[in-house]
Amino acid sequence: MSETVADKSAYGTSAVAQWGVADDQLSMGKKWLSFAVLFIFAIGCVFQYMMVPPILPQVGGAFGADPNDFGMMMSVFAIVGIIVAYPATWIMQNVGVKMAVIVTAVVSVIGTAICLAAGDWTMMLVGRTLQGCSFGLIAVIGPNIIPRLIPLGKQGLAMGIYSMWFPVGQVIATFTVPLAYGAFGWTSAFWMSLFILVVTVAVFVALFKLPCIPENLLAEERVKAKTGKMRKIFFASALIVGFSFVGFELVFYAYNDFFATYAQMVMGMDVSVASNAILVANLLTIPAGVITGILCDKTNRRKEILIAGYVVFAVLFAFFAWSNTGNETMSWACAIILGIVPFSVIPVCTRCLVPVLCPDPKKCDWALTGMAVGTTLGGFGAGFFMNLAGALSWATAGMIFAIIPAITVVVLFFIKGDHSLMVGKEANASLEAASASEAE
């Protein structure tokens, strides 16, 4: 273990950049503890994002805003998310992981305080814009921490769990905010968010640590020791995988944003039933995402599983999800399949594949940041689905949007696959054994 002590230069040379970096490689238990506090903090950021939709009319009404402007409470998140994505990567690489999370929390606290003190609609939007900045920061920083923290042999499981940060936060907000509003009014959601943020960041500061040498960099050093050369970096393929995530998010947000409207208008579903279909799809991603992560670790077929997820997405969107048949059974079946396959497989496999293709920590950061850009672009572009449905039909809009994941499938066929790289079961086993011996 002595050879890994003290040299923390991979995280930067300043004391701030090395804050929270341990003098050893940490045991797996300590790594999972660090992962857990990061995951909980990220869920709190999602809660802050998704606490508004259940009470949007009430918040807008409290300030006398035009109903046509209510959507700005959510759209500012998408706009600033694009703006802060790459600055977030620069911040993390220059001030360090732990300080970057603190910056995220401080921006969020300021934004929430402005929302609570706002006297007019403009100040409320200013506060939400700062909250959006903090969400954009953690959307980049969170996934980029995991390749540094978790050994390659366990990254699939870690990414599978972490990919559930959004649905878990969304479900918590969906269930708790209406209850809090009924008891204490709309400001209760913002006070809840502030409390969650302060508690989770305090726990993060107290418990989060990083191994002395980033795990993705250490893995490459072991490969070099075993083979005599460093593994080739497929940075272009990693960038393509990261940015291709926009193909998922465009269709994902179109379904989550407009299926309830379609179900009510075409299927004649009750509002609560239509919303429950979306909720079921997102709840299913939680166990399915974890299973997908384990499959990535065990099969070493991240690229193939990812492509399969996009194929299922394209087929369902083109022919079944918006079929205008009035068949409720079909709608529920689509919701279940969407939750189990594309909603789970695509985010997890994308986050698992990028670090394998690009093991260099800083280059990997830039490739994974493409996912955050894709997320915000997808959220922004999904609104055009409703325009297409209104001008043509729901079924035609579904077919047009299905072209996006279909194109993504073609693009992904031409990237480097992970199965032929030195990340198979034998390599993973040796990496885990080495990490375990160093932690003893």
XYZ file of C-alpha atoms in Angstrom:
440
model
C 0.000 0.000 0.000
C 2.957 2.309 0.574
C 3.417 3.042 -3.107
C -0.013 4.670 -3.342
C 0.251 6.869 -0.253
C 0.654 10.648 -0.507
C 0.824 11.038 -4.310
C -2.555 12.658 -4.998
C -1.426 14.706 -7.985
C -3.900 12.999 -10.331
C -6.625 15.134 -8.735
C -4.603 18.351 -9.058
C -1.704 19.951 -7.234
C -3.561 22.419 -5.004
C -4.741 21.639 -1.481
C -8.313 22.445 -2.471
C -8.261 19.986 -5.381
C -6.935 17.261 -3.061
C -9.481 17.934 -0.315
C -11.264 14.697 0.539
C -8.651 12.472 -1.112
C -7.497 9.671 1.189
C -3.900 8.580 1.761
C -4.725 5.058 0.559
C -7.033 3.375 -1.946
C -9.827 2.883 0.612
C -11.644 -0.357 1.306
C -14.652 -1.251 -0.838
C -16.877 -0.538 2.140
C -15.593 3.034 2.376
C -15.943 3.474 -1.372
C -19.570 2.366 -1.255
C -20.171 4.716 1.672
C -18.795 7.612 -0.375
C -20.955 6.517 -3.290
C -24.031 6.401 -1.048
C -23.652 9.951 0.279
C -23.064 11.245 -3.269
C -26.176 9.416 -4.485
C -28.326 10.810 -1.673
C -27.134 14.360 -2.351
C -27.947 13.935 -6.064
C -31.461 12.709 -5.220
C -31.953 15.887 -3.193
C -31.052 17.936 -6.274
C -33.622 16.032 -8.337
C -36.230 16.680 -5.640
C -35.517 20.388 -5.993
C -36.065 20.134 -9.746
C -39.243 18.031 -9.646
C -40.935 19.566 -6.584
C -42.524 22.275 -8.775
C -44.727 20.346 -11.299
C -47.278 19.122 -8.702
C -47.844 22.703 -7.454
C -46.985 24.730 -10.553
C -50.427 26.382 -10.932
C -50.427 27.304 -7.245
C -46.938 28.827 -7.333
C -47.659 30.752 -10.508
C -51.022 31.869 -9.180
C -49.462 33.153 -5.963
C -47.448 35.655 -8.024
C -50.223 36.478 -10.474
C -48.218 35.087 -13.384
C -49.745 34.433 -16.786
C -50.549 30.695 -17.079
C -48.691 30.692 -20.391
C -45.525 31.557 -18.446
C -45.844 28.820 -15.819
C -43.615 26.526 -17.876
C -40.672 28.886 -17.342
C -40.348 27.446 -13.831
C -39.150 24.224 -15.459
C -37.679 25.387 -18.776
C -35.019 27.546 -17.092
C -33.496 24.282 -15.820
C -33.021 23.045 -19.387
C -31.576 26.336 -20.578
C -29.007 26.816 -17.816
C -28.207 23.096 -17.840
C -26.760 23.468 -21.328
C -24.846 26.597 -20.315
C -23.170 25.145 -17.197
C -22.424 21.606 -18.450
C -18.850 22.113 -19.640
C -17.991 24.796 -17.071
C -19.024 22.199 -14.469
C -16.406 19.786 -15.806
C -13.769 22.527 -15.704
C -14.721 23.408 -12.104
C -14.442 19.778 -11.004
C -11.060 19.290 -12.654
C -9.602 22.510 -11.211
C -11.036 22.843 -7.705
C -11.503 19.157 -6.975
C -14.463 16.856 -6.599
C -15.455 17.689 -3.045
C -15.229 21.450 -3.475
C -17.218 21.197 -6.728
C -20.084 19.578 -4.814
C -19.873 22.334 -2.189
C -20.130 24.935 -4.972
C -23.222 23.099 -6.221
C -24.796 23.210 -2.761
C -24.015 26.895 -2.198
C -25.558 27.903 -5.535
C -28.623 25.824 -4.700
C -29.023 27.382 -1.234
C -28.821 30.887 -2.694
C -31.379 30.015 -5.368
C -33.792 28.482 -2.860
C -33.443 31.456 -0.517
C -34.285 33.834 -3.380
C -37.372 31.747 -4.238
C -38.590 31.867 -0.637
C -37.978 35.618 -0.371
C -39.267 36.457 -3.864
C -41.793 39.262 -4.030
C -42.619 38.894 -7.695
C -42.529 36.379 -10.538
C -39.246 37.685 -11.936
C -37.372 37.060 -8.684
C -38.917 33.606 -8.445
C -37.516 32.796 -11.897
C -34.107 34.177 -10.850
C -34.114 31.785 -7.901
C -35.164 28.858 -10.094
C -32.397 29.734 -12.547
C -29.802 29.385 -9.784
C -31.400 26.113 -8.707
C -31.103 25.041 -12.335
C -27.403 25.894 -12.280
C -26.883 23.636 -9.273
C -28.798 20.816 -10.970
C -26.676 21.231 -14.096
C -23.523 21.047 -11.980
C -24.449 17.815 -10.172
C -25.735 16.268 -13.422
C -22.145 16.511 -14.704
C -20.122 16.094 -11.517
C -21.967 13.090 -10.084
C -21.445 10.549 -12.899
C -17.875 11.789 -13.443
C -16.960 10.943 -9.852
C -17.885 7.267 -10.130
C -15.048 6.089 -12.463
C -12.592 7.695 -10.012
C -14.222 6.073 -6.986
C -15.384 2.575 -7.960
C -13.137 -0.142 -9.499
C -13.912 -1.231 -13.033
C -15.310 -4.589 -11.943
C -18.049 -2.872 -9.909
C -18.699 0.186 -12.083
C -21.677 -1.376 -13.843
C -23.452 -1.945 -10.547
C -22.539 1.551 -9.338
C -23.717 3.208 -12.561
C -26.876 1.087 -12.480
C -27.720 2.371 -9.035
C -26.683 5.956 -9.747
C -28.764 6.101 -12.922
C -31.805 5.815 -10.663
C -31.117 9.215 -9.085
C -33.736 10.946 -11.232
C -36.667 8.492 -10.907
C -36.102 8.150 -7.146
C -36.050 11.922 -6.671
C -39.055 12.307 -8.944
C -41.084 9.699 -7.062
C -40.238 11.274 -3.678
C -41.305 14.708 -4.940
C -44.486 13.344 -6.520
C -45.658 11.761 -3.280
C -44.489 14.276 -0.668
C -45.002 17.708 -2.236
C -48.821 17.496 -2.600
C -49.100 16.407 1.040
C -46.867 19.250 2.221
C -48.771 21.727 0.083
C -52.102 20.605 1.508
C -50.830 21.114 5.051
C -48.593 24.198 4.777
C -48.912 25.808 1.341
C -46.568 26.029 -1.648
C -43.571 27.409 0.272
C -43.359 24.114 2.179
C -41.854 22.431 -0.889
C -39.018 24.963 -0.988
C -38.399 24.646 2.760
C -38.322 20.851 2.377
C -35.826 21.193 -0.448
C -33.627 23.511 1.612
C -33.681 21.133 4.580
C -32.841 18.109 2.399
C -30.011 20.003 0.737
C -28.392 21.198 3.972
C -28.579 17.757 5.614
C -27.297 15.804 2.583
C -24.397 18.159 1.866
C -23.374 18.086 5.551
C -23.327 14.275 5.424
C -21.394 14.420 2.148
C -18.724 16.718 3.604
C -18.366 14.512 6.672
C -18.206 11.101 4.990
C -17.150 11.417 1.349
C -13.607 10.395 0.425
C -11.800 9.476 -2.779
C -9.040 6.884 -3.222
C -5.496 8.244 -3.384
C -5.225 7.351 -7.073
C -8.375 7.502 -9.231
C -9.576 3.958 -9.889
C -9.807 4.443 -13.653
C -6.207 5.683 -13.757
C -5.031 2.913 -11.434
C -6.696 0.316 -13.660
C -4.696 1.553 -16.629
C -1.453 1.410 -14.654
C -2.184 -2.227 -13.826
C -2.905 -2.989 -17.474
C 0.425 -1.420 -18.404
C 2.214 -3.458 -15.744
C 0.649 -6.647 -17.078
C 0.955 -6.026 -20.836
C 3.819 -3.547 -21.071
C 1.674 -0.855 -22.672
C -1.287 1.360 -21.872
C -4.671 0.415 -23.289
C -5.688 2.485 -26.291
C -8.123 5.312 -25.598
C -11.130 5.523 -27.918
C -12.008 9.110 -27.133
C -14.011 9.708 -30.326
C -16.193 6.664 -29.653
C -16.684 7.775 -26.049
C -17.764 11.248 -27.201
C -20.231 9.762 -29.675
C -21.752 7.515 -27.009
C -22.065 10.442 -24.611
C -23.668 12.844 -27.078
C -25.905 10.130 -28.555
C -27.762 10.247 -25.257
C -29.735 13.170 -26.687
C -31.455 10.543 -28.861
C -32.736 8.885 -25.719
C -33.703 12.038 -23.850
C -35.733 13.540 -26.708
C -37.983 10.481 -26.833
C -37.927 9.873 -23.067
C -39.148 13.378 -22.263
C -41.739 13.248 -25.056
C -43.276 10.189 -23.405
C -43.071 11.497 -19.832
C -44.336 14.961 -20.729
C -47.194 14.094 -23.100
C -48.376 10.514 -22.606
C -50.808 11.552 -19.861
C -52.348 14.087 -22.240
C -52.593 11.465 -25.004
C -54.103 8.910 -22.623
C -56.807 11.331 -21.535
C -57.628 12.684 -25.015
C -57.416 9.455 -27.026
C -57.797 6.631 -24.527
C -60.327 8.363 -22.308
C -58.290 7.529 -19.208
C -58.807 9.289 -15.917
C -56.082 11.836 -15.031
C -54.764 9.742 -12.133
C -54.735 6.521 -14.182
C -52.861 8.206 -17.033
C -50.284 9.586 -14.591
C -49.914 6.188 -12.922
C -48.821 4.609 -16.213
C -45.900 7.032 -16.370
C -45.151 6.487 -12.685
C -45.065 2.698 -13.157
C -42.661 3.032 -16.089
C -40.300 5.150 -14.000
C -40.577 2.966 -10.892
C -39.633 -0.110 -12.913
C -36.369 1.553 -13.906
C -35.123 1.254 -10.318
C -34.753 -2.564 -10.119
C -34.218 -2.923 -13.881
C -31.390 -0.376 -13.848
C -29.523 -2.230 -11.122
C -29.932 -5.521 -13.011
C -28.646 -3.864 -16.178
C -25.558 -2.634 -14.343
C -24.810 -6.144 -13.109
C -25.243 -7.505 -16.652
C -22.732 -4.946 -17.920
C -20.187 -6.136 -15.350
C -20.805 -9.830 -15.986
C -21.255 -10.004 -19.764
C -18.896 -7.260 -20.927
C -21.361 -6.465 -23.714
C -22.227 -2.859 -22.922
C -22.387 -1.750 -26.552
C -24.678 -4.582 -27.633
C -27.054 -4.114 -24.683
C -27.154 -0.364 -25.349
C -28.056 -0.886 -29.018
C -30.787 -3.363 -28.044
C -32.296 -0.723 -25.743
C -32.469 1.827 -28.562
C -34.020 -0.749 -30.922
C -36.809 -1.527 -28.445
C -37.356 2.201 -27.889
C -37.717 2.892 -31.618
C -40.123 0.004 -32.225
C -42.392 0.817 -29.279
C -42.526 4.518 -30.087
C -43.184 3.982 -33.785
C -45.877 1.304 -33.650
C -47.376 0.812 -30.199
C -47.096 3.652 -27.653
C -49.157 6.150 -29.713
C -51.214 3.763 -31.864
C -54.564 5.608 -31.470
C -56.308 2.261 -30.975
C -57.906 3.088 -27.635
C -56.461 -0.162 -26.236
C -55.573 0.432 -22.568
C -53.887 -2.966 -22.294
C -51.479 -1.954 -25.036
C -50.707 1.319 -23.250
C -49.955 -0.442 -19.962
C -47.831 -3.069 -21.719
C -45.816 -0.307 -23.406
C -45.324 1.495 -20.094
C -44.012 -1.685 -18.473
C -41.668 -2.585 -21.343
C -40.401 0.990 -21.609
C -39.571 0.997 -17.904
C -37.822 -2.372 -17.945
C -35.843 -1.967 -21.176
C -35.039 1.451 -22.729
C -35.637 3.646 -19.661
C -33.239 1.418 -17.707
C -30.826 -0.001 -20.255
C -29.890 3.155 -22.155
C -28.853 5.460 -19.265
C -27.006 2.684 -17.432
C -25.154 1.280 -20.444
C -24.187 4.740 -21.659
C -22.643 5.614 -18.292
C -20.925 2.198 -18.140
C -19.544 2.205 -21.673
C -17.951 5.666 -21.726
C -15.362 5.014 -18.941
C -14.391 1.717 -20.590
C -13.775 3.353 -23.964
C -11.974 6.307 -22.400
C -10.145 5.356 -19.179
C -8.215 8.629 -18.972
C -9.983 10.504 -16.115
C -10.045 13.986 -17.634
C -10.974 12.883 -21.152
C -13.654 10.639 -19.676
C -15.066 13.709 -17.900
C -15.571 15.521 -21.201
C -17.218 12.491 -22.824
C -19.609 11.914 -19.910
C -20.480 15.617 -19.935
C -22.024 14.960 -23.342
C -24.734 13.029 -21.492
C -25.624 16.111 -19.458
C -25.783 18.213 -22.613
C -27.962 15.543 -24.217
C -30.270 15.555 -21.223
C -30.908 19.282 -21.383
C -31.201 19.357 -25.178
C -33.636 16.453 -25.014
C -35.780 18.175 -22.415
C -35.879 21.282 -24.559
C -36.535 19.555 -27.901
C -39.216 17.166 -26.646
C -41.724 20.017 -26.704
C -41.888 19.735 -30.489
C -43.597 16.349 -30.097
C -46.802 18.101 -29.038
C -46.567 20.419 -32.034
C -46.308 17.419 -34.362
C -49.172 15.615 -32.635
C -51.381 18.689 -32.982
C -50.510 19.298 -36.621
C -50.562 15.639 -37.756
C -51.617 12.933 -35.287
C -50.287 11.229 -32.171
C -49.348 8.118 -34.146
C -47.506 10.114 -36.810
C -45.655 12.120 -34.161
C -44.603 8.837 -32.549
C -43.259 7.505 -35.850
C -41.337 10.709 -36.538
C -39.750 10.753 -33.090
C -38.943 7.019 -33.397
C -36.545 7.959 -36.188
C -34.260 9.503 -33.533
C -33.424 6.278 -31.632
C -33.312 4.428 -34.966
C -30.593 6.796 -36.215
C -28.789 6.393 -32.892
C -28.718 2.614 -33.439
C -26.982 3.087 -36.790
C -24.433 5.494 -35.293
C -23.612 3.162 -32.394
C -22.893 0.266 -34.752
C -19.777 2.113 -35.927
C -18.222 2.861 -32.529
C -15.657 0.689 -30.805
C -17.193 -2.131 -28.795
C -16.072 -2.927 -25.274
C -16.033 -6.724 -25.519
C -12.658 -6.896 -27.254
C -11.000 -4.513 -24.797
C -9.155 -5.641 -21.695
C -12.163 -5.332 -19.430
C -13.303 -8.942 -19.394
C -14.014 -11.082 -16.371
C -10.368 -11.982 -15.873
C -9.275 -8.351 -15.955
C -12.070 -7.309 -13.615
C -11.185 -10.071 -11.190
C -7.530 -9.053 -11.117
C -8.426 -5.408 -10.578
C -10.764 -6.235 -7.710
C -8.162 -8.501 -6.122
C -5.516 -5.786 -6.370
C -7.856 -3.179 -4.881
C -8.752 -5.500 -2.039
C -5.106 -6.253 -1.232
C -4.234 -2.548 -1.179
C -7.141 -1.761 1.150
C -6.071 -4.350 3.731
